[in-house]
Each structure stands twice: as C-alpha cells, then as structure tokens.
C-alpha cells in the first residue's frame, strides 16, 4: 500500500532542498527586522505540490517533507544570538564548524528533550496548536481532493498574498500607526495589516486573543503613558523609545514568571509523559515491538544515550570557547548542568507556548532574554573574579546560543508532531525527520550568516557600514550579557514585570476555580501582548474575535463541525498565502539589494495609501468570511460552491 510510504529518501531530500530556501529567508528577515516566520505551513504546501507529481506520494510522506523543512527553517532563529559575537568584536566572521556545531547540538537537544513531552503536550492536551492544525488541514485537503475546502484555502491564500503584494508595491501599507499625547504622557496604536496574523488569531481562539489584548492594554494604555509622563519630544519617538528600552523588559519579566508558573502547572502531565515513554519502552521490549504505530516514539533509552553524547560534545565545544576566565572545569561543568536544566525547562515552556499561540507568535526572543541573564549570572558566579568581563560575555553568549537552539526547535517540533498526530504519522519516523532537519539547517546557516556579514555587516559591530543589518535581538542579548557581567543592568523593569506576572497568574488561577464563567486569562498570552510589538499582536486579537463570531454562526448550522472546519481552512489559506509571498519577497530583496524592490509609487503616495489600506483590508476580510459562510452552507445542501 502506498499509504505506508513515510520516511523515504525522497522525502528527506525534498525537505533538504526546501530547507535552502526557508532557512536563508528566515536568517535574512531575522537580522533585518527581528522576526522570523514558522515554516511548517508553506513547507506543507510546497511538499504537497512537489509530491503530487509522483503517483505513489502519500500524505505521510508529505508530512515528512514539511517536518524536515520546517525544523531547518525554524533553527534559523539562532541568528537572534550568534551575531552578538561579531557585534562585541569576539568574532570577525562565522567559523563554519564552530557555528554549525553550536547550531546542531542545540537543535539536536531540542529534538531529544521534546520526545518525552509529546504525550504530555500533544496527545493528552487540549492546546490548539494553530499552525500544526493548519499544516494538517493543508495536507488533508491535498490528499482528499476536497474541492470546496481546497477552493477556500486557495482563495484565502491568493487574497492574503495579493494584499501582501500591494503592500510590497507600496500601493497599500503593511502597517497603520498613529501616536499621540495623553496629558503629559504619550502612546500610540499600530496594527500590521497582515492576513497571516488575522488567520493566526482565528486559530488560537478567543481566550488567548483576549489575553493578548489585555497585555496590549497593560503595555500601551498603562505602562507607556506612565513611563513617558513629562518626557519632552515627539509622541512617536518617546513612546517607541520607552517601549523598546523599558516596557519590553517589563514584558520579559511577566513572561518569566508566567513561564515558571506554566511549567509548574504542566509538571504533572510532563512527568506522566516521561513515565509513559518509559512504559512504552518497556512494553516494546516485552512484546517484541508490537506497539501501535501512533505510539512509537524513539525509545527513551536511545534518547538518554543520544542526549549524553550531545552533552559531551557540548562540553568539548565550550572548552574551545572558554578563554582565560578562571575555574575552567567548574565553569564547563556548571554550564552543562545549566544546559540540561534550562534546556528541559525551555523545551517544555516553548512547546506549551507554541501549542497555545503558534510558533510564529511564540516569544522566542523573550526566552533568549531570560536565558542570557541566567547564563551570565551563572558564568559570573562560577568563574569568580577574572578581571575582564569580555571573555565571560563570549562564553555566556555561546552557552545561550546552545540553549536558544533547544528553544527554537522545541518551539517547532511539537507543532510538527501535532500535525503528524492529525494525519496519522508514526512519531519515531517524524522525530528522525526532525533530526535531519536540524542537520540540514546547521549546514546552511553558517554560510548564510557569513555571506550577510560580508555583504552588509551588523549595526554596532566594529567597522559596520551605513547599510549594516540591525539584528535587533542579537544586539539586545549581547547588551544584556555585557550589562549583567559588567554590573550595569537595570533590573527595575524586569522586577516590576515579575510582580505583574504574579498578579496575572493569581487572576488566572481564580478564574480556573470558577469554570462556570467560561473564561481564562493565560498568563503567557498576556506577557506576549506586552512584549511583542503591537503591530504584530493587535491583528491576532482581531482575528480571534472574528473567528469567534464565525464559529458562533457555524454552531447554528445543520453541520456545525463542517462549517467550523471551513473557517479553519480559510485561516489556513490566509497564513499560507502571506508566508509563501514572504519567502519570495525575501529572496528578491537579497537578489536586488533593495529593501523595497517592488515599489511602484513615490513616497508622497504614502498618506493616500494609509487611508486606502485599512478600508481595503477590512473589505477583503469581510468578503472572505462571507464567501466562506456561503461555501459552508452550499456544502451542507449539496449546492454548487460559489465561485
């Protein structure tokens, strides 16, 4: 049966080819604007299109292709850390083997740490996994030949990509923003006009969307006006400066407390998942490996041995980066303990966050902030007085890069495993595919980083030119390391954020004890609303509200599940279209060297575009939802789906 075709050489090779495109695009975008996109869905679309050319291609083989490509594309987020080594002058370029080893070992540990979490966070959970579900819908529609569903996905994708094209041409704008004074303070409202964000909001649901909205209000209606009180200057300048320099650290404090609470909340299921993995291993030995396919993870014994081997290699790698900082053996030993404990913690929390709001919106850079602070404190405490903070900063950034690799991969892995669960994949085969994805990504990332460094350089690095890439996260993380180890970091806002996080956790706990209310306030989602730029998060809130209204309509139909599924397919198409266009545009930007290669309007047209863009965006969104509702109704009655 062709359905048994899954982990094939063909699938791995196709995944590796797609890796080249996604990884390069993500590294460039991460260094230019400080954002990366989850590659699972566009990888699923491309793999489906490629394998349709083969008569014996299956949905499971498609799933392997997207798993390989998405893991490698996600690993590109390592660009949020490693350029910091160039910025502080420790590296002049990216040595291939050192960079590849840091990237691979962190990503490999991310795969290993996420294996025992699969049952806890994927199987025995009600987390929505928006992008994992969306990728599964793409694969299912392509496999089943559901014309109505495929038409909805295609329409959503074309509309999403079409609007993104208009924005790239500067006929419409990708963002609408206004800043203003509130008394003696300042604040603003900004929204990224992105159909991908609208679709993500639909998929995450109302509870998470409202929590993100609460975070936006805390950040922009409370914190920014208070902190800008009496500060002279233009409203936009002071609001953005205060948000970037202070409020984001406040949000990082909220995320830190919420992450700790989240881990404590899911500790029972995690322990249960590890016990289940051990039980499955014992069952495999006792029954000759007769476990059902959907229960077969990589055996826990192999996971333990592979993790130990990776830690040995990490110890050797750290030994080459340690420099003259004193207490070398103790520092390396303490760092390995930190990698294990922090890695396991981060794998669980990032996996949970990806399940809650999707990998694209998960605050990986926030995890990096907390990681570098913890790593710098550890290294500084263990190394003692070295007389010079420079070598300590280099070493702390290296340790953080490994832990960050764990975070990026665990943030993606569980999304992919959710997709696999929904299409009936074999977990251990998909986990092997994830390892291949990490391998491919680690081989592609060093030359891409080196090329961009040589072509543009990084802002703040020695000898950087006027066109240097800003690499905002790497700049922030390296500055934090220098601040902690140099004794100049202001802990005030992080501490305030931690206090606010504790209050939010208490509110959510109180709501959990009143299930009749039907409301929760996920603390991590609130932290996201504070930490993420408003132009990234506001449309997620709008999409969540829009999706709630659509689902209310769907629940009144004769086939509520079918009608609701059509809404999911529309949201999927919105994410697919903009994601694929984003990849194409990134390649064009790199090829032309222009930040706006498709611009066809003069800068004087921007005020007009600012008026046109929100109206056009809203009109397209309303049309898409009305068309989806008509298609769902037509499918119930067997009528022709509207064209």
mmCIF file of C-alpha atoms in Angstrom, residues 197-412:
data_model
loop_
_atom_site.group_PDB
_atom_site.id
_atom_site.type_symbol
_atom_site.label_atom_id
_atom_site.label_comp_id
_atom_site.label_asym_id
_atom_site.label_seq_id
_atom_site.Cartn_x
_atom_site.Cartn_y
_atom_site.Cartn_z
ATOM 1 C CA UNK A 197 -1.874 37.422 11.671
ATOM 2 C CA UNK A 198 -5.653 37.546 11.164
ATOM 3 C CA UNK A 199 -5.652 33.820 10.348
ATOM 4 C CA UNK A 200 -3.451 33.015 13.338
ATOM 5 C CA UNK A 201 -5.903 34.857 15.590
ATOM 6 C CA UNK A 202 -8.801 32.807 14.230
ATOM 7 C CA UNK A 203 -6.909 29.607 15.031
ATOM 8 C CA UNK A 204 -5.766 30.491 18.571
ATOM 9 C CA UNK A 205 -9.293 31.273 19.749
ATOM 10 C CA UNK A 206 -10.981 33.937 21.827
ATOM 11 C CA UNK A 207 -9.458 33.204 25.260
ATOM 12 C CA UNK A 208 -5.875 33.591 24.057
ATOM 13 C CA UNK A 209 -6.822 36.530 21.841
ATOM 14 C CA UNK A 210 -8.433 38.407 24.737
ATOM 15 C CA UNK A 211 -5.402 37.701 26.959
ATOM 16 C CA UNK A 212 -3.078 39.143 24.311
ATOM 17 C CA UNK A 213 -5.392 42.155 24.110
ATOM 18 C CA UNK A 214 -5.117 42.618 27.879
ATOM 19 C CA UNK A 215 -1.328 42.569 27.514
ATOM 20 C CA UNK A 216 -1.506 45.239 24.799
ATOM 21 C CA UNK A 217 -3.602 47.428 27.082
ATOM 22 C CA UNK A 218 -1.200 46.955 30.001
ATOM 23 C CA UNK A 219 1.734 47.863 27.788
ATOM 24 C CA UNK A 220 0.366 50.722 25.720
ATOM 25 C CA UNK A 221 -2.549 52.132 27.767
ATOM 26 C CA UNK A 222 -0.838 51.923 31.170
ATOM 27 C CA UNK A 223 2.931 51.387 31.115
ATOM 28 C CA UNK A 224 3.930 53.580 28.162
ATOM 29 C CA UNK A 225 1.835 56.640 29.213
ATOM 30 C CA UNK A 226 3.121 56.406 32.804
ATOM 31 C CA UNK A 227 6.766 55.994 31.808
ATOM 32 C CA UNK A 228 6.599 58.830 29.244
ATOM 33 C CA UNK A 229 4.960 61.250 31.684
ATOM 34 C CA UNK A 230 6.696 64.612 31.461
ATOM 35 C CA UNK A 231 9.225 63.431 28.848
ATOM 36 C CA UNK A 232 9.626 66.086 26.115
ATOM 37 C CA UNK A 233 9.731 65.248 22.426
ATOM 38 C CA UNK A 234 7.553 63.920 19.593
ATOM 39 C CA UNK A 235 4.931 61.397 20.782
ATOM 40 C CA UNK A 236 6.090 58.679 18.376
ATOM 41 C CA UNK A 237 9.754 58.973 19.292
ATOM 42 C CA UNK A 238 9.353 58.907 23.054
ATOM 43 C CA UNK A 239 6.620 56.225 23.027
ATOM 44 C CA UNK A 240 8.681 53.824 20.897
ATOM 45 C CA UNK A 241 11.871 54.571 22.830
ATOM 46 C CA UNK A 242 10.267 53.911 26.212
ATOM 47 C CA UNK A 243 8.540 50.777 24.930
ATOM 48 C CA UNK A 244 11.794 49.403 23.482
ATOM 49 C CA UNK A 245 14.047 50.347 26.410
ATOM 50 C CA UNK A 246 11.715 49.657 29.346
ATOM 51 C CA UNK A 247 8.313 48.130 28.585
ATOM 52 C CA UNK A 248 9.755 45.151 26.695
ATOM 53 C CA UNK A 249 11.829 44.291 29.770
ATOM 54 C CA UNK A 250 8.652 44.637 31.831
ATOM 55 C CA UNK A 251 7.041 42.146 29.426
ATOM 56 C CA UNK A 252 10.068 39.855 29.715
ATOM 57 C CA UNK A 253 9.533 39.801 33.490
ATOM 58 C CA UNK A 254 5.874 38.837 33.008
ATOM 59 C CA UNK A 255 6.880 36.107 30.564
ATOM 60 C CA UNK A 256 9.493 34.802 33.005
ATOM 61 C CA UNK A 257 7.011 34.398 35.874
ATOM 62 C CA UNK A 258 4.341 33.048 33.510
ATOM 63 C CA UNK A 259 6.825 30.549 32.089
ATOM 64 C CA UNK A 260 7.728 29.289 35.565
ATOM 65 C CA UNK A 261 4.035 29.023 36.506
ATOM 66 C CA UNK A 262 3.280 27.260 33.234
ATOM 67 C CA UNK A 263 5.970 24.690 33.912
ATOM 68 C CA UNK A 264 4.651 24.096 37.422
ATOM 69 C CA UNK A 265 1.125 23.772 36.010
ATOM 70 C CA UNK A 266 2.099 21.158 33.446
ATOM 71 C CA UNK A 267 4.709 19.411 35.585
ATOM 72 C CA UNK A 268 2.287 16.576 36.355
ATOM 73 C CA UNK A 269 1.492 15.844 32.682
ATOM 74 C CA UNK A 270 5.194 16.142 31.807
ATOM 75 C CA UNK A 271 6.174 13.606 34.470
ATOM 76 C CA UNK A 272 3.305 11.454 33.253
ATOM 77 C CA UNK A 273 4.597 11.765 29.696
ATOM 78 C CA UNK A 274 8.079 10.643 30.758
ATOM 79 C CA UNK A 275 6.599 7.712 32.664
ATOM 80 C CA UNK A 276 4.506 6.866 29.618
ATOM 81 C CA UNK A 277 7.621 6.961 27.439
ATOM 82 C CA UNK A 278 9.402 4.618 29.856
ATOM 83 C CA UNK A 279 6.358 2.337 29.941
ATOM 84 C CA UNK A 280 6.226 2.312 26.146
ATOM 85 C CA UNK A 281 9.898 1.366 26.038
ATOM 86 C CA UNK A 282 9.301 -1.482 28.492
ATOM 87 C CA UNK A 283 6.258 -2.608 26.501
ATOM 88 C CA UNK A 284 8.304 -2.589 23.324
ATOM 89 C CA UNK A 285 10.896 -4.879 24.917
ATOM 90 C CA UNK A 286 8.280 -7.182 26.417
ATOM 91 C CA UNK A 287 6.140 -7.513 23.301
ATOM 92 C CA UNK A 288 8.780 -7.551 20.617
ATOM 93 C CA UNK A 289 7.989 -4.012 19.457
ATOM 94 C CA UNK A 290 4.268 -4.587 18.862
ATOM 95 C CA UNK A 291 3.188 -1.083 19.920
ATOM 96 C CA UNK A 292 0.623 0.681 17.705
ATOM 97 C CA UNK A 293 2.275 2.907 15.123
ATOM 98 C CA UNK A 294 0.859 6.091 16.636
ATOM 99 C CA UNK A 295 2.554 5.272 19.991
ATOM 100 C CA UNK A 296 6.081 4.586 18.741
ATOM 101 C CA UNK A 297 8.472 7.337 19.783
ATOM 102 C CA UNK A 298 12.229 6.963 19.595
ATOM 103 C CA UNK A 299 12.870 4.638 22.591
ATOM 104 C CA UNK A 300 13.644 6.549 25.767
ATOM 105 C CA UNK A 301 16.909 4.628 26.235
ATOM 106 C CA UNK A 302 18.196 5.863 22.878
ATOM 107 C CA UNK A 303 17.061 9.383 23.802
ATOM 108 C CA UNK A 304 19.092 9.216 27.035
ATOM 109 C CA UNK A 305 22.258 7.938 25.310
ATOM 110 C CA UNK A 306 21.960 10.475 22.488
ATOM 111 C CA UNK A 307 21.461 13.307 24.991
ATOM 112 C CA UNK A 308 24.539 12.241 26.946
ATOM 113 C CA UNK A 309 26.634 12.091 23.763
ATOM 114 C CA UNK A 310 25.447 15.574 22.763
ATOM 115 C CA UNK A 311 26.375 16.927 26.201
ATOM 116 C CA UNK A 312 29.893 15.505 25.893
ATOM 117 C CA UNK A 313 30.306 17.259 22.540
ATOM 118 C CA UNK A 314 28.905 20.485 24.005
ATOM 119 C CA UNK A 315 31.477 20.248 26.806
ATOM 120 C CA UNK A 316 34.281 19.910 24.244
ATOM 121 C CA UNK A 317 32.859 22.830 22.239
ATOM 122 C CA UNK A 318 32.613 25.056 25.317
ATOM 123 C CA UNK A 319 36.204 24.170 26.147
ATOM 124 C CA UNK A 320 37.299 25.778 22.876
ATOM 125 C CA UNK A 321 35.378 28.989 23.702
ATOM 126 C CA UNK A 322 36.154 29.393 27.386
ATOM 127 C CA UNK A 323 39.191 31.637 27.134
ATOM 128 C CA UNK A 324 41.085 32.704 30.246
ATOM 129 C CA UNK A 325 38.219 33.200 32.693
ATOM 130 C CA UNK A 326 39.325 31.006 35.614
ATOM 131 C CA UNK A 327 37.817 27.866 37.166
ATOM 132 C CA UNK A 328 37.501 26.356 33.683
ATOM 133 C CA UNK A 329 36.458 22.831 34.725
ATOM 134 C CA UNK A 330 33.879 24.139 37.191
ATOM 135 C CA UNK A 331 32.517 26.642 34.657
ATOM 136 C CA UNK A 332 32.097 23.975 31.959
ATOM 137 C CA UNK A 333 30.527 21.530 34.409
ATOM 138 C CA UNK A 334 28.123 24.179 35.682
ATOM 139 C CA UNK A 335 27.298 25.174 32.115
ATOM 140 C CA UNK A 336 26.383 21.586 31.176
ATOM 141 C CA UNK A 337 24.090 21.354 34.199
ATOM 142 C CA UNK A 338 22.553 24.665 33.134
ATOM 143 C CA UNK A 339 22.064 23.409 29.557
ATOM 144 C CA UNK A 340 20.269 20.290 30.829
ATOM 145 C CA UNK A 341 18.050 22.027 33.378
ATOM 146 C CA UNK A 342 17.362 25.182 31.379
ATOM 147 C CA UNK A 343 17.008 23.173 28.176
ATOM 148 C CA UNK A 344 14.417 20.824 29.674
ATOM 149 C CA UNK A 345 12.560 23.782 31.196
ATOM 150 C CA UNK A 346 12.638 25.792 27.976
ATOM 151 C CA UNK A 347 11.631 22.798 25.838
ATOM 152 C CA UNK A 348 8.517 22.344 27.973
ATOM 153 C CA UNK A 349 7.623 26.030 28.097
ATOM 154 C CA UNK A 350 8.317 26.745 24.407
ATOM 155 C CA UNK A 351 6.382 23.646 23.422
ATOM 156 C CA UNK A 352 3.468 24.829 25.540
ATOM 157 C CA UNK A 353 3.637 28.364 24.097
ATOM 158 C CA UNK A 354 3.720 27.018 20.535
ATOM 159 C CA UNK A 355 0.693 24.890 21.356
ATOM 160 C CA UNK A 356 -1.071 27.891 22.832
ATOM 161 C CA UNK A 357 -0.469 30.585 20.221
ATOM 162 C CA UNK A 358 1.597 29.067 17.404
ATOM 163 C CA UNK A 359 5.309 29.011 16.688
ATOM 164 C CA UNK A 360 5.201 32.275 14.686
ATOM 165 C CA UNK A 361 3.903 34.250 17.669
ATOM 166 C CA UNK A 362 5.837 32.454 20.407
ATOM 167 C CA UNK A 363 8.220 34.945 22.076
ATOM 168 C CA UNK A 364 11.474 33.126 21.377
ATOM 169 C CA UNK A 365 13.453 36.341 21.727
ATOM 170 C CA UNK A 366 11.921 36.735 25.207
ATOM 171 C CA UNK A 367 13.229 33.279 26.055
ATOM 172 C CA UNK A 368 16.612 34.429 24.792
ATOM 173 C CA UNK A 369 16.490 37.441 27.117
ATOM 174 C CA UNK A 370 15.823 35.273 30.157
ATOM 175 C CA UNK A 371 18.421 32.712 29.053
ATOM 176 C CA UNK A 372 21.238 35.210 28.636
ATOM 177 C CA UNK A 373 20.508 36.776 32.034
ATOM 178 C CA UNK A 374 20.554 33.350 33.719
ATOM 179 C CA UNK A 375 23.646 32.190 31.813
ATOM 180 C CA UNK A 376 25.534 35.419 32.535
ATOM 181 C CA UNK A 377 24.696 35.230 36.247
ATOM 182 C CA UNK A 378 25.834 31.597 36.353
ATOM 183 C CA UNK A 379 29.074 32.190 34.481
ATOM 184 C CA UNK A 380 29.874 35.282 36.535
ATOM 185 C CA UNK A 381 29.207 33.477 39.819
ATOM 186 C CA UNK A 382 31.184 30.330 38.992
ATOM 187 C CA UNK A 383 34.099 31.997 37.217
ATOM 188 C CA UNK A 384 34.706 34.424 40.064
ATOM 189 C CA UNK A 385 36.850 37.496 39.634
ATOM 190 C CA UNK A 386 38.543 37.285 36.253
ATOM 191 C CA UNK A 387 39.443 40.953 35.947
ATOM 192 C CA UNK A 388 37.868 41.242 32.498
ATOM 193 C CA UNK A 389 34.221 40.738 31.526
ATOM 194 C CA UNK A 390 34.917 40.308 27.778
ATOM 195 C CA UNK A 391 35.774 36.567 27.857
ATOM 196 C CA UNK A 392 32.846 35.964 30.213
ATOM 197 C CA UNK A 393 30.464 37.639 27.745
ATOM 198 C CA UNK A 394 31.752 35.485 24.868
ATOM 199 C CA UNK A 395 31.318 32.322 26.888
ATOM 200 C CA UNK A 396 27.845 33.312 28.141
ATOM 201 C CA UNK A 397 26.697 34.044 24.583
ATOM 202 C CA UNK A 398 27.957 30.625 23.451
ATOM 203 C CA UNK A 399 26.077 28.831 26.223
ATOM 204 C CA UNK A 400 22.964 30.879 25.465
ATOM 205 C CA UNK A 401 23.228 30.013 21.761
ATOM 206 C CA UNK A 402 23.102 26.292 22.615
ATOM 207 C CA UNK A 403 20.107 26.776 24.927
ATOM 208 C CA UNK A 404 18.473 29.007 22.330
ATOM 209 C CA UNK A 405 18.818 26.206 19.783
ATOM 210 C CA UNK A 406 16.865 23.992 22.187
ATOM 211 C CA UNK A 407 14.179 26.690 22.429
ATOM 212 C CA UNK A 408 13.781 27.264 18.691
ATOM 213 C CA UNK A 409 13.495 23.573 17.854
ATOM 214 C CA UNK A 410 11.187 22.610 20.716
ATOM 215 C CA UNK A 411 9.057 25.599 19.695
ATOM 216 C CA UNK A 412 8.643 23.980 16.263
#
